[in-house]
PDB file of N, CA and C in Angstrom:
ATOM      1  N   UNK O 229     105.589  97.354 116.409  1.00  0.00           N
ATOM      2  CA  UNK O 229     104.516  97.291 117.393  1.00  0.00           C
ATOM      3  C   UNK O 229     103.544  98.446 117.204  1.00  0.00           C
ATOM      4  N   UNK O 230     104.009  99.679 117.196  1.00  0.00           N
ATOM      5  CA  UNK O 230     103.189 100.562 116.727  1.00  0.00           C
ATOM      6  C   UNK O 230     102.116 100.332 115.273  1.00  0.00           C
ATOM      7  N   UNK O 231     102.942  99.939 114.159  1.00  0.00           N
ATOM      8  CA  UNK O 231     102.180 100.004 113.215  1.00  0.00           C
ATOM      9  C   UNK O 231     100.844  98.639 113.750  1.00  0.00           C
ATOM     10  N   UNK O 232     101.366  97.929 114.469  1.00  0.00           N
ATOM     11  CA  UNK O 232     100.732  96.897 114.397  1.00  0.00           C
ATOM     12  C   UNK O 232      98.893  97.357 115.663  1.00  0.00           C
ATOM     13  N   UNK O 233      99.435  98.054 116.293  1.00  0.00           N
ATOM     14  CA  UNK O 233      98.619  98.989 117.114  1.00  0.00           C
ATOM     15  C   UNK O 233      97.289  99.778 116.122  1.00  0.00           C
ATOM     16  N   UNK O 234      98.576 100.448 115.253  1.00  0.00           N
ATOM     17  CA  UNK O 234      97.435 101.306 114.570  1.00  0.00           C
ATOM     18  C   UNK O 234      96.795 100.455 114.152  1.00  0.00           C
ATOM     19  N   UNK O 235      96.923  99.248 113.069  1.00  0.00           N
ATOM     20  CA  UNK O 235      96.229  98.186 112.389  1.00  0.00           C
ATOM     21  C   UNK O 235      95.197  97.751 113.401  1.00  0.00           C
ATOM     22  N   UNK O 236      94.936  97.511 114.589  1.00  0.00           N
ATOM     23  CA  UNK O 236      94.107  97.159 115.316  1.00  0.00           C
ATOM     24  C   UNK O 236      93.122  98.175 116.015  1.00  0.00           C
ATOM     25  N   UNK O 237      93.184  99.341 115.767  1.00  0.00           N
ATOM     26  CA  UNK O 237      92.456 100.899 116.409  1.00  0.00           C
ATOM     27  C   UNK O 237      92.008 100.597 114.489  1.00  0.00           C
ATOM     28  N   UNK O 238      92.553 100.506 113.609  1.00  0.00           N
ATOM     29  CA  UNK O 238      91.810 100.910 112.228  1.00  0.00           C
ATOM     30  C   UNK O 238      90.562  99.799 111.887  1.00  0.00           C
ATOM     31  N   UNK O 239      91.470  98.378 112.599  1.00  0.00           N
ATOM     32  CA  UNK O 239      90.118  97.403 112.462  1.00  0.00           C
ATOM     33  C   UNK O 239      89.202  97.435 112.865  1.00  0.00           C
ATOM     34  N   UNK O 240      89.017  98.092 114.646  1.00  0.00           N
ATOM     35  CA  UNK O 240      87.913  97.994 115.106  1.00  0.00           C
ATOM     36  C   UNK O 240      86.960  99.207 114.413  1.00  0.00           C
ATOM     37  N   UNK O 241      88.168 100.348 113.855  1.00  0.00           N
ATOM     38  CA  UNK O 241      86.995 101.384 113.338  1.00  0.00           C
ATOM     39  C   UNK O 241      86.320 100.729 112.097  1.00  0.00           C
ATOM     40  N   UNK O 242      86.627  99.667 111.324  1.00  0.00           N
ATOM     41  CA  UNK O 242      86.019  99.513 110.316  1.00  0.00           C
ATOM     42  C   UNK O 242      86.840 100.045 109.050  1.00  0.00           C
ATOM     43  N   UNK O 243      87.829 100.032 109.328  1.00  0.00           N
ATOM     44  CA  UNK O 243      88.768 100.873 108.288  1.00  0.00           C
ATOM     45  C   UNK O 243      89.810  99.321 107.852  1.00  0.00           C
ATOM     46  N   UNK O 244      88.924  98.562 107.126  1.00  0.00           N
ATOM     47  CA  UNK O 244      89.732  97.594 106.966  1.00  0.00           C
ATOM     48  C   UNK O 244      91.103  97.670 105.975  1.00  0.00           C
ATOM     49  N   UNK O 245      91.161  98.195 104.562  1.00  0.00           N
ATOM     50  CA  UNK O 245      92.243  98.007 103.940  1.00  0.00           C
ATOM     51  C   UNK O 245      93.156  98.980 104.814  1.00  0.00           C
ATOM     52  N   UNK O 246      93.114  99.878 105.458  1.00  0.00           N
ATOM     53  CA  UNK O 246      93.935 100.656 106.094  1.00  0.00           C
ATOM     54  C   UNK O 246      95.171  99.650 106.918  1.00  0.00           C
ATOM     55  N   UNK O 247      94.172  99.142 107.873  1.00  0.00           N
ATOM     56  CA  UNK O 247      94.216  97.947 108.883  1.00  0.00           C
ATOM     57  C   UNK O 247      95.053  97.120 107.970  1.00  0.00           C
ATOM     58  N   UNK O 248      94.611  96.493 106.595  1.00  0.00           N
ATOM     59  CA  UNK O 248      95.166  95.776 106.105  1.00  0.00           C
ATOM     60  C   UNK O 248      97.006  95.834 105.691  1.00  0.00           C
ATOM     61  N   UNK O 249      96.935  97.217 105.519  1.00  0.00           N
ATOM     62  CA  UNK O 249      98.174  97.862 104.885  1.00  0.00           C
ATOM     63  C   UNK O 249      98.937  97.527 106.091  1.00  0.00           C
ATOM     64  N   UNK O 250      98.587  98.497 107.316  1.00  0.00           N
ATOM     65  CA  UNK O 250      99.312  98.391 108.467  1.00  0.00           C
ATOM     66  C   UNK O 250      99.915  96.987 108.630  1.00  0.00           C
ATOM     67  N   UNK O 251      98.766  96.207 108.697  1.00  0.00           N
ATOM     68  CA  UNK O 251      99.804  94.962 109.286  1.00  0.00           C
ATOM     69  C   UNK O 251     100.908  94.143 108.417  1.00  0.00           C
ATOM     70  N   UNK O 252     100.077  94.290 107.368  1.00  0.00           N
ATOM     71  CA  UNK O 252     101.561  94.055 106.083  1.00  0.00           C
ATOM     72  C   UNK O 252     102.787  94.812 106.117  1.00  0.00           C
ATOM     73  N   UNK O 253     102.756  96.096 106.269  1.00  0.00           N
ATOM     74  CA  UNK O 253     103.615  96.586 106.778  1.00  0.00           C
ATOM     75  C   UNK O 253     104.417  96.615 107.763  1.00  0.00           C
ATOM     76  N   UNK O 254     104.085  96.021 108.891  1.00  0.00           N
ATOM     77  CA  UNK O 254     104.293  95.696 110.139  1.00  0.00           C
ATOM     78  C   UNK O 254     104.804  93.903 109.790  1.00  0.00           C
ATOM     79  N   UNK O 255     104.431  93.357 109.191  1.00  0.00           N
ATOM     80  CA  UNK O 255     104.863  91.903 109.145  1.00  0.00           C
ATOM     81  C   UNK O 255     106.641  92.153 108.507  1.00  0.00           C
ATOM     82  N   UNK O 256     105.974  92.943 107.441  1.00  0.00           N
ATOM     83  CA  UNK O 256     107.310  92.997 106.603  1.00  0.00           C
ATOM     84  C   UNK O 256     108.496  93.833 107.374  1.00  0.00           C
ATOM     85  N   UNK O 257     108.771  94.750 108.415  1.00  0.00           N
ATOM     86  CA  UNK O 257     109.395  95.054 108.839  1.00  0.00           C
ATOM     87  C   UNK O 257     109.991  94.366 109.651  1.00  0.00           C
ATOM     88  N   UNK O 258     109.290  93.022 110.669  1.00  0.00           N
ATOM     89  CA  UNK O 258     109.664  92.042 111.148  1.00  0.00           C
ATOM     90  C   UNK O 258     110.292  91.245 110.690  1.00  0.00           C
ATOM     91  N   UNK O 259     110.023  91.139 109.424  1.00  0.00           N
ATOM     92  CA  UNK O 259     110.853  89.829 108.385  1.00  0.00           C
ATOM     93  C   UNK O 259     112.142  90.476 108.374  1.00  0.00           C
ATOM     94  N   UNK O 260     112.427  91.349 107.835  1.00  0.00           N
ATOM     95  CA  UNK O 260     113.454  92.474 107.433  1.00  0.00           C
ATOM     96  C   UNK O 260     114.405  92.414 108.838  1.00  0.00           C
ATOM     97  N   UNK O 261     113.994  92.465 109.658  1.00  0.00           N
ATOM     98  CA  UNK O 261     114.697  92.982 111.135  1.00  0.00           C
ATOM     99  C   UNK O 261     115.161  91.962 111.903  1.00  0.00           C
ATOM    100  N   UNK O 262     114.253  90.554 111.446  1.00  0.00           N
ATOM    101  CA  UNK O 262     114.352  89.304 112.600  1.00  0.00           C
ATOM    102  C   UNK O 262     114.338  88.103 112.063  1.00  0.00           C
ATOM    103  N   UNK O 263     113.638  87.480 112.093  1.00  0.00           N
ATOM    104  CA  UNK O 263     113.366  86.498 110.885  1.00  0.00           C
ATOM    105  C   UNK O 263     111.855  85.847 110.777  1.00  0.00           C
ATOM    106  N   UNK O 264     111.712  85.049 109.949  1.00  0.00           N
ATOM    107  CA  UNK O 264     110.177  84.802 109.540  1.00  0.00           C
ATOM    108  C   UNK O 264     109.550  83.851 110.609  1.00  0.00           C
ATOM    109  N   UNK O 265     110.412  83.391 111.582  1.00  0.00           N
ATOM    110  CA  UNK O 265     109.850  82.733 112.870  1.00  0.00           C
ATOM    111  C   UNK O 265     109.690  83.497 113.828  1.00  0.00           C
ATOM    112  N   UNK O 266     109.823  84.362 113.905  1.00  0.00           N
ATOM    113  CA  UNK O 266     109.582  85.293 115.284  1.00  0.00           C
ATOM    114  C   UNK O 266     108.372  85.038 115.987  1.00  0.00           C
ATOM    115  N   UNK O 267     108.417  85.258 117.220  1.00  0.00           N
ATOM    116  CA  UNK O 267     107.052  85.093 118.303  1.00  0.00           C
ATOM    117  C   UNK O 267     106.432  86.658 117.460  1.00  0.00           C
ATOM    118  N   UNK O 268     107.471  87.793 117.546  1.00  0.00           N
ATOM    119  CA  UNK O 268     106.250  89.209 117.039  1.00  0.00           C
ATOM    120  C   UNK O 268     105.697  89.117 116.198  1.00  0.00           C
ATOM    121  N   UNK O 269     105.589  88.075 114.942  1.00  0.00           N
ATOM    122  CA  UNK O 269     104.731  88.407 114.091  1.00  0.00           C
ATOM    123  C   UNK O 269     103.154  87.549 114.264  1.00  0.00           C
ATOM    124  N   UNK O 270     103.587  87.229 115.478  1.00  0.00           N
ATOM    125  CA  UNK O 270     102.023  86.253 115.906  1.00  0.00           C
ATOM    126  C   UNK O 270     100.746  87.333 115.987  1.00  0.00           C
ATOM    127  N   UNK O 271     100.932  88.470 116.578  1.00  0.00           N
ATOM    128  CA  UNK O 271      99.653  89.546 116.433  1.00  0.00           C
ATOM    129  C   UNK O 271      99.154  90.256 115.268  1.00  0.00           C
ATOM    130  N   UNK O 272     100.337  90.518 114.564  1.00  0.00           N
ATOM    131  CA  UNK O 272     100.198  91.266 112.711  1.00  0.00           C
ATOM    132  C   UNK O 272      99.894  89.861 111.895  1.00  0.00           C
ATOM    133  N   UNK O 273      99.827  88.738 112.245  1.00  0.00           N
ATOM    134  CA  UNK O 273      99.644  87.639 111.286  1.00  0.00           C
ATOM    135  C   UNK O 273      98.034  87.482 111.535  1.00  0.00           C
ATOM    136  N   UNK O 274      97.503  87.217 112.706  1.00  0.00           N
ATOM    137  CA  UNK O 274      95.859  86.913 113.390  1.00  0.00           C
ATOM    138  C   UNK O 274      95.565  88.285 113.140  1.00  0.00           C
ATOM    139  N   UNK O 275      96.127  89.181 113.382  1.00  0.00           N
ATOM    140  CA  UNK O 275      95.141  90.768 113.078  1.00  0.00           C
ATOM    141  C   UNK O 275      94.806  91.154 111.442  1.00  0.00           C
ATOM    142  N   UNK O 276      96.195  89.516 110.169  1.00  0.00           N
ATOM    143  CA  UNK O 276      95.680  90.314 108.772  1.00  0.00           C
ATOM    144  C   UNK O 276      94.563  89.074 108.634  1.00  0.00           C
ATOM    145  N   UNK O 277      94.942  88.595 109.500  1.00  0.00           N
ATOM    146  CA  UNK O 277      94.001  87.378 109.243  1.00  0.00           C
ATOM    147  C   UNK O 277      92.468  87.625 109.269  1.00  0.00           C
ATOM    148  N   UNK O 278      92.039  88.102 110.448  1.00  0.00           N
ATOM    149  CA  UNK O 278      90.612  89.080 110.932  1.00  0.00           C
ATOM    150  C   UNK O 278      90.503  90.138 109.995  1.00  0.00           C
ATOM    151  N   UNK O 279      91.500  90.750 109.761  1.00  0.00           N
ATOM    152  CA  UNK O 279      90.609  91.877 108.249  1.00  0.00           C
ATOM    153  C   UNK O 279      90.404  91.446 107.662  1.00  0.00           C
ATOM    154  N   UNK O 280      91.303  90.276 106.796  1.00  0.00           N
ATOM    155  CA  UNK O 280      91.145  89.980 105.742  1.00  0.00           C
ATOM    156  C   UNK O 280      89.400  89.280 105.341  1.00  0.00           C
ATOM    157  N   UNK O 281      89.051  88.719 106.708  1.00  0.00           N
ATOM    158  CA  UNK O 281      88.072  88.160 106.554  1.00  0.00           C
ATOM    159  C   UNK O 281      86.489  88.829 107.039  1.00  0.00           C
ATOM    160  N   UNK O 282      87.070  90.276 107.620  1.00  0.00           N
ATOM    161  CA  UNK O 282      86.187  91.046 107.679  1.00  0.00           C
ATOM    162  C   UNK O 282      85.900  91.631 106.267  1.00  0.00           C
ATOM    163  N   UNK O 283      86.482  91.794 105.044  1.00  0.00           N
ATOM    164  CA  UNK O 283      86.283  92.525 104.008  1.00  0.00           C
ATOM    165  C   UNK O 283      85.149  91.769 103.087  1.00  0.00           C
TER     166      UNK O 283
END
């Protein structure tokens, strides 16, 4: 949740690959911890989604 926080304070600054890292990072710790259906990865999935398409 945190990383996924920072990823969203880095997007709005315009700091997209940052943003980008974060939420990959943040997805992948979810996978690792829970499984690939989880409700948590619904915000790090739409938040790499919006950088990705901000770049």
């Amino acid at each position: 949740k945190a990383l996924t926080n920072l990823a969203i304070a880095q997007h709005h600054n315009k700091e997209y690959e940052a943003a980008e890292q974060n939420y990959l990072a943040s997805i992948d710790i979810i996978e690792q911890t829970s499984d690939r259906l989880n409700s948590a990865l619904i915000n790090p999935l739409k938040g790499l989604g919006a950088t990705q398409l901000a770049i």
